Coordinates of C-alpha atoms in Angstrom, one line a residue:
Chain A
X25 CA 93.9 119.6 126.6
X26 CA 97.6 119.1 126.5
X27 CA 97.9 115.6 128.1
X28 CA 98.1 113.9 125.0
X29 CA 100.3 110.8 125.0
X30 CA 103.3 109.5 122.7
X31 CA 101.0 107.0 120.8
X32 CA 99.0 110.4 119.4
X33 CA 102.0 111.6 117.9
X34 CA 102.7 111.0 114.3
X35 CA 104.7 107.8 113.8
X36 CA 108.1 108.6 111.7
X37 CA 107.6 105.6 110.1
X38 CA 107.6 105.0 106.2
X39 CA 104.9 107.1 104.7
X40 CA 101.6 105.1 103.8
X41 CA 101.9 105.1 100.7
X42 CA 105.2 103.2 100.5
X43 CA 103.3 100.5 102.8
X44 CA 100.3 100.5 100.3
X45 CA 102.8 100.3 97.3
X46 CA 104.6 97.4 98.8
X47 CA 101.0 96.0 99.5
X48 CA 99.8 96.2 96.3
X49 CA 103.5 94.9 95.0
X50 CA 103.2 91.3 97.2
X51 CA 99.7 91.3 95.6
X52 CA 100.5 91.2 92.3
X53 CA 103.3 88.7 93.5
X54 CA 100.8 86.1 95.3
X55 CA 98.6 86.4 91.7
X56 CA 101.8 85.5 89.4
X57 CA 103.0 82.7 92.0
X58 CA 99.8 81.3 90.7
X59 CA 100.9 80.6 87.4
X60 CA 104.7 79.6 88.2
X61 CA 104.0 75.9 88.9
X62 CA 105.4 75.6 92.4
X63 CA 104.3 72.5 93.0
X64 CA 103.7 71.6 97.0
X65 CA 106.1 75.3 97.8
X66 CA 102.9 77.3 96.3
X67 CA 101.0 76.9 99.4
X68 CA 103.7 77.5 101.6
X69 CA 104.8 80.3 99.4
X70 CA 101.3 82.4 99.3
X71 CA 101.0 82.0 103.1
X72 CA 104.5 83.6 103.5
X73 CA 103.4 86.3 101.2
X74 CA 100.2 86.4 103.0
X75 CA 101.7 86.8 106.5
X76 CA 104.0 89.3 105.1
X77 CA 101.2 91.8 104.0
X78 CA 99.4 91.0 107.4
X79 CA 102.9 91.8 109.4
X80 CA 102.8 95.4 107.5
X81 CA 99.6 96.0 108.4
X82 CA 100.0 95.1 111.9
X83 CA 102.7 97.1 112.6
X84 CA 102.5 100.4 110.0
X85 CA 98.9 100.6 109.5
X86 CA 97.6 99.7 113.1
X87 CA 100.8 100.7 114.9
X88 CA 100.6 97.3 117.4
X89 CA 104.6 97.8 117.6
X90 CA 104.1 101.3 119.8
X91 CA 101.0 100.0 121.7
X92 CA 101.6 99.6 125.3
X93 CA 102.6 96.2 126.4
X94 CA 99.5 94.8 128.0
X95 CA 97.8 95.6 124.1
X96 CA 100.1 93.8 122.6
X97 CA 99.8 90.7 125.3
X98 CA 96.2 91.0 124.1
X99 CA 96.8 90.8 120.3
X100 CA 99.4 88.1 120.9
X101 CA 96.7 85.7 122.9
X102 CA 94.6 85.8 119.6
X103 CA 97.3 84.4 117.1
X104 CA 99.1 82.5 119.8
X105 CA 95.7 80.1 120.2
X106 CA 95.4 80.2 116.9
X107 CA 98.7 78.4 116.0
X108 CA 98.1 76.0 118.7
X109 CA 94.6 75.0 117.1
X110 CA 96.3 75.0 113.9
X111 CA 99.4 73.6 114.7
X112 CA 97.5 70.3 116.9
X113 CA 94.9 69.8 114.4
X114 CA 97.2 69.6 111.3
X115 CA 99.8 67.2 113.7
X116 CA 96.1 65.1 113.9
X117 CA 95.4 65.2 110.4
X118 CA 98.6 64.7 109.2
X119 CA 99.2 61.7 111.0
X120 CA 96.0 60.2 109.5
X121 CA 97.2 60.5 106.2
X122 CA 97.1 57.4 104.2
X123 CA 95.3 55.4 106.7
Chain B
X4 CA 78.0 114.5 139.3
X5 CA 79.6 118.0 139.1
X6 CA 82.4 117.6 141.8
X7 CA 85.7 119.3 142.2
X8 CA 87.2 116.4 140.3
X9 CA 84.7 116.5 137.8
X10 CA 86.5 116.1 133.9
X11 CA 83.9 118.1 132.4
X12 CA 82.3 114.9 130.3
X13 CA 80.0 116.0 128.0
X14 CA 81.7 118.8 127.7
X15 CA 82.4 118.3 123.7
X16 CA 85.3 117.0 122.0
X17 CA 87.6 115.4 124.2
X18 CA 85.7 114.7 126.7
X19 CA 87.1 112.5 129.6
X20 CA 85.0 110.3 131.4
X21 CA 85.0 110.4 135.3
X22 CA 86.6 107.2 136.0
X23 CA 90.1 107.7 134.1
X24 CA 93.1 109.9 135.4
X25 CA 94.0 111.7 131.8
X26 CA 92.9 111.6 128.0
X27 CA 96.0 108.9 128.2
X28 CA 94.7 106.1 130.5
X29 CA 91.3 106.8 128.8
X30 CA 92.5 106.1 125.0
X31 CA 94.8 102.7 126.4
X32 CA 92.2 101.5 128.1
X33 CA 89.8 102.1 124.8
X34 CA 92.9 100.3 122.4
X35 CA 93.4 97.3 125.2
X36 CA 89.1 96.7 125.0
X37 CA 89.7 96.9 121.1
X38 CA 92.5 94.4 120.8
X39 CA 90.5 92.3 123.1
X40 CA 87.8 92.0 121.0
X41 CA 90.0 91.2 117.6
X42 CA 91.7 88.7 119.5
X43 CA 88.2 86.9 119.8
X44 CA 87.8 88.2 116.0
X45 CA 91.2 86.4 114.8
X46 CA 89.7 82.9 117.0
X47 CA 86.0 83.4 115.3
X48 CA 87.7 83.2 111.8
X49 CA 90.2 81.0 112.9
X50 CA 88.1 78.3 113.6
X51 CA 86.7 78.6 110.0
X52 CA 90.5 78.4 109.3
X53 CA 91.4 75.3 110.7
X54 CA 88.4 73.8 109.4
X55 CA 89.3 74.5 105.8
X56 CA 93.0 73.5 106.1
X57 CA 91.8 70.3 107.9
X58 CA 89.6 69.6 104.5
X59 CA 92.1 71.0 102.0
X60 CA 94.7 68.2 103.4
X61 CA 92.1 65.4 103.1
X62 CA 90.6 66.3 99.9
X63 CA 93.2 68.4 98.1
X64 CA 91.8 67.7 94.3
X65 CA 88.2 68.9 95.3
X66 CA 90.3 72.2 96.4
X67 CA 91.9 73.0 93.2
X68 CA 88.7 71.7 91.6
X69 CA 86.4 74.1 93.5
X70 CA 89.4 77.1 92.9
X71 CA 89.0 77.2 89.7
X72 CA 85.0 77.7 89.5
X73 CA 86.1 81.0 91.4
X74 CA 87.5 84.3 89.2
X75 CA 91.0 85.6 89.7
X76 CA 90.6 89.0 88.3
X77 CA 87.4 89.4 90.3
X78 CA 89.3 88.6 93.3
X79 CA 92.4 89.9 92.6
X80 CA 90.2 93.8 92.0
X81 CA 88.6 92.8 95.6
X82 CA 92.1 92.9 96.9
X83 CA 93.1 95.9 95.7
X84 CA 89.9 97.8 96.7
X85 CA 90.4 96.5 100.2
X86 CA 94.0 97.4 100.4
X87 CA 93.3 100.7 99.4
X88 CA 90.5 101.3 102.1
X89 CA 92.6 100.4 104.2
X90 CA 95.0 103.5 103.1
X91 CA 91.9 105.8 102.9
X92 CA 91.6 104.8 106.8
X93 CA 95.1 105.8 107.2
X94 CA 95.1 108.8 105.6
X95 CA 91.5 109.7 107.9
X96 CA 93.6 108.8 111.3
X97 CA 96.7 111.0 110.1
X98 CA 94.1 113.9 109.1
X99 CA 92.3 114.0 112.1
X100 CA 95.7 114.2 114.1
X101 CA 95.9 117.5 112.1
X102 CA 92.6 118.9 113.2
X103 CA 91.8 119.0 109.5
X104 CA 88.1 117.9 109.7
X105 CA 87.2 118.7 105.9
X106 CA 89.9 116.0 105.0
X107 CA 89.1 113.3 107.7
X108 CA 85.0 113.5 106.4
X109 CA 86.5 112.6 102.9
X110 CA 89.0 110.0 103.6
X111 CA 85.8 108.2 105.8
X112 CA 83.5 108.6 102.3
X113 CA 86.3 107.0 100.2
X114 CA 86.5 104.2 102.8
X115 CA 82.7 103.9 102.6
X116 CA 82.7 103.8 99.0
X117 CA 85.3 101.4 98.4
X118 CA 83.5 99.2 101.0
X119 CA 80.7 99.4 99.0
X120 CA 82.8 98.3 95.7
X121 CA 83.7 95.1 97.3
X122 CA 80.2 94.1 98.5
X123 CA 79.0 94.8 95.4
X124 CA 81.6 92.7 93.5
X125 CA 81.2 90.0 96.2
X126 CA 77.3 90.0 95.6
X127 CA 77.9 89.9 91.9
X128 CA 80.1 86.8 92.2
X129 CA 77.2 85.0 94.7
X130 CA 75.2 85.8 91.8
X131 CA 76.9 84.0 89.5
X132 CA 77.6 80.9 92.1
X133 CA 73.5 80.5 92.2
X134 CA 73.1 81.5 88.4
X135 CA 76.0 78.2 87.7
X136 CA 74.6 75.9 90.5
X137 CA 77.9 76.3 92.8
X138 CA 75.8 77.1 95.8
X139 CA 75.8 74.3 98.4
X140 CA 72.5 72.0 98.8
X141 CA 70.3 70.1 96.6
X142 CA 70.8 72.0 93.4
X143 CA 74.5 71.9 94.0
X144 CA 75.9 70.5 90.7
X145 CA 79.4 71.5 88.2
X146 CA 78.0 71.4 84.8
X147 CA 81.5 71.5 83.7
X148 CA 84.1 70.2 86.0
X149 CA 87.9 70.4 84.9
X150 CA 88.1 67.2 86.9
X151 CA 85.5 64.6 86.3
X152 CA 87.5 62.1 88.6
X153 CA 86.7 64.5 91.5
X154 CA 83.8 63.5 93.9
X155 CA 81.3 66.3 93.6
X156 CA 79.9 65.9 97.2
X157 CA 84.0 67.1 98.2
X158 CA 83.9 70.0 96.1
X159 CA 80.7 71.0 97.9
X160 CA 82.6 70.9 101.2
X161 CA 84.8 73.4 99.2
X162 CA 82.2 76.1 98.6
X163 CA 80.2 75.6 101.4
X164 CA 83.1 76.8 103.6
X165 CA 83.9 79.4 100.5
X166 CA 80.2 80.8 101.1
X167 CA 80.8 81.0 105.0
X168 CA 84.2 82.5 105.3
X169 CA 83.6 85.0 102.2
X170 CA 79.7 85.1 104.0
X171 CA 81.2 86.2 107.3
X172 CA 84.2 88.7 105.9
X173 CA 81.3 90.4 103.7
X174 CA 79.1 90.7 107.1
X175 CA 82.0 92.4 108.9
X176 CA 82.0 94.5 105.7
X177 CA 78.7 95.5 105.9
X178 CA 79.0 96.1 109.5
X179 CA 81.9 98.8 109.0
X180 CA 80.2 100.4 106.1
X181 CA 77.4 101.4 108.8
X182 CA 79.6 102.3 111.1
X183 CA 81.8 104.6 108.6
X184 CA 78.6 106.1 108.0
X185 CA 77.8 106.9 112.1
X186 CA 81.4 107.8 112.4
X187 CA 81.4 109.9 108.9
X188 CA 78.4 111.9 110.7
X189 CA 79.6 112.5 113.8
X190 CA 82.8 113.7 112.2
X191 CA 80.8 115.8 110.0
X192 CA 79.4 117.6 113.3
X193 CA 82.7 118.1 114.5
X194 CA 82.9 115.6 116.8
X195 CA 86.5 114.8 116.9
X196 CA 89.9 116.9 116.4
X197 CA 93.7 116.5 117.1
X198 CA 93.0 115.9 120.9
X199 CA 90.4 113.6 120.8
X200 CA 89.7 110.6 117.4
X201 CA 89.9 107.0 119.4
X202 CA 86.5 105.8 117.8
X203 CA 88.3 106.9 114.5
X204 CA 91.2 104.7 115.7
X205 CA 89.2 101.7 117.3
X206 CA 87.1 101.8 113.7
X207 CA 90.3 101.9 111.8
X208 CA 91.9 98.7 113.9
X209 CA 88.6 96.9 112.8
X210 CA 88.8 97.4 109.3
X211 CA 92.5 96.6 109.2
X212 CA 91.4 93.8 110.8
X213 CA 88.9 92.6 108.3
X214 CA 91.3 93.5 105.8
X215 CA 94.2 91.0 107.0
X216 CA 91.3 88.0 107.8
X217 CA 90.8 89.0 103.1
X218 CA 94.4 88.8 102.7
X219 CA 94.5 85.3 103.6
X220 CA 91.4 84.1 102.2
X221 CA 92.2 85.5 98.6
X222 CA 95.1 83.1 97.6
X223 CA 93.5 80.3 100.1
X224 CA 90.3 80.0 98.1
X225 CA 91.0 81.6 94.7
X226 CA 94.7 80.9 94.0
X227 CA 95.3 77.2 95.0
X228 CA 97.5 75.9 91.5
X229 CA 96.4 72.8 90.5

């Protein structure tokens, strides 16, 4: 009953609540970007917030950083062919614009 | 199939199926099958995503038109019952690491109830989309648009992928609610303790999951600035 592994330890990381804290603190910071007119930066400001919370759930709430490697291979595949659907689609449709 | 090399599967908590080496291999391979099947998660929603940033580019007044027919404060309390499930989840995983059973049962209700908050809000906020004629087809209409210059047909497009991305999230909300509730069960019979919790884990990645696909849709359909 002893063989447990490393990944069944507690993580040292920050406590959970810190990560909440700063979760709920990017929140209220995505909200008031909202009514700071930004202009064409909102957009690519609330998707850097955005990526930000997911990044700190990824690694403190779901621990991918202390999976083995082959896991994080796995997660990787996901958003990799994501950002090339995204990133050859949006090439397409930019390069429509105005025609 | 009580060999020499029999695990002793079955055999309660912790059991160890016949076809792994250690508890270990057992719980990797359980977290690579999980991982697998968010990967396909993150490409299901991600289609939805590229979708609605293909549309938002082409028509981006119908965006901020259809944005503001949505509620910030609704969504914004959405957010923060969400994020804070996904801390009761947490706090279930690091309880059950400490064999404390009692706490693990209660973290899981939280999560449930919390769950439950943000269907409910959600449903109320359909509600309100059918009650105001938002809701894509032949009664779709904007009694009073902020933008009369703004094709209505475009701002359709608008909700109707607001009603199938929000549609889909709530789905994979309802799904986890009922499988909290087998997993809240099992743990009340004891199932799992400090040795053995990877359906706790593989439960937990799922709602995490589900919570990152929210935290992209909240400012993408209710915060775009006009």
């Amino acid at each position: 009953m002893n063989d447990s592994t490393p990944h069944e330890h507690a993580h040292h990381g920050p406590s959970p609540y810190v990560i909440f804290g700063i979760l709920l603190g990017l929140l209220v910071a995505t909200v008031a970007v909202y009514y700071v007119d930004l202009g064409t930066l909102g957009l690519a400001v609330a998707m850097g917030i955005a990526i930000a919370k997911a990044g700190l759930i990824l690694t403190y709430f779901m621990h991918l950083l202390h999976e083995q490697p082959l896991t994080r291979l796995f997660a990787a595949s996901g958003f990799a062919s994501l950002a090339i659907l995204l990133i050859i689609l949006l090439a397409d449709v930019a390069s429509r614009m105005g025609t | 199939m009580s060999t020499a090399t029999d695990h002793g599967h079955d055999a309660g908590p912790g059991f160890l199926a016949h076809h792994f080496d250690d508890r270990s291999q057992q719980r990797e391979a359980a977290t690579l099958g999980m991982w697998a099947f968010l990967a396909t998660e993150v490409l299901f929603f991600g289609g939805l995503f590229a979708g609605y940033a293909a549309y938002r580019f082409s028509y981006p007044d119908a965006w901020v038109e259809g944005s503001q027919h949505l509620s910030i404060p609704l969504g914004t309390i959405n957010t923060t019952v969400l994020l804070t499930s996904s801390l009761t989840v947490v706090l279930a995983i690091e309880a059950v690491k400490r064999g404390d059973r009692r706490e693990l049962v209660r973290q899981l209700l939280f999560t449930i109830g919390l769950a439950v908050v943000f269907v409910g809000i959600k449903g109320y906020e359909y509600a309100s989309k059918f009650a105001e004629g938002h809701v894509p087809g032949s009664a779709f209409h904007l009694a009073h648009p902020h933008n009369p210059d703004v094709p209505v047909d475009q701002v359709e497009l608008f909700f109707v992928l607001y009603f199938i991305m929000t549609g889909l999230h709530a789905f994979h909300m309802v799904v986890g609610i009922v499988l909290f509730g087998v997993y809240t069960w099992l743990a009340s019979k004891g199932r799992y303790d400090e040795h053995y919790h990877t359906p706790i884990e593989n439960i937990g990645l799922y709602w995490h999951f589900v919570d990152v696909v929210w935290v992209f849709l909240f400012p993408l359909l209710y915060l775009i600035a006009p």
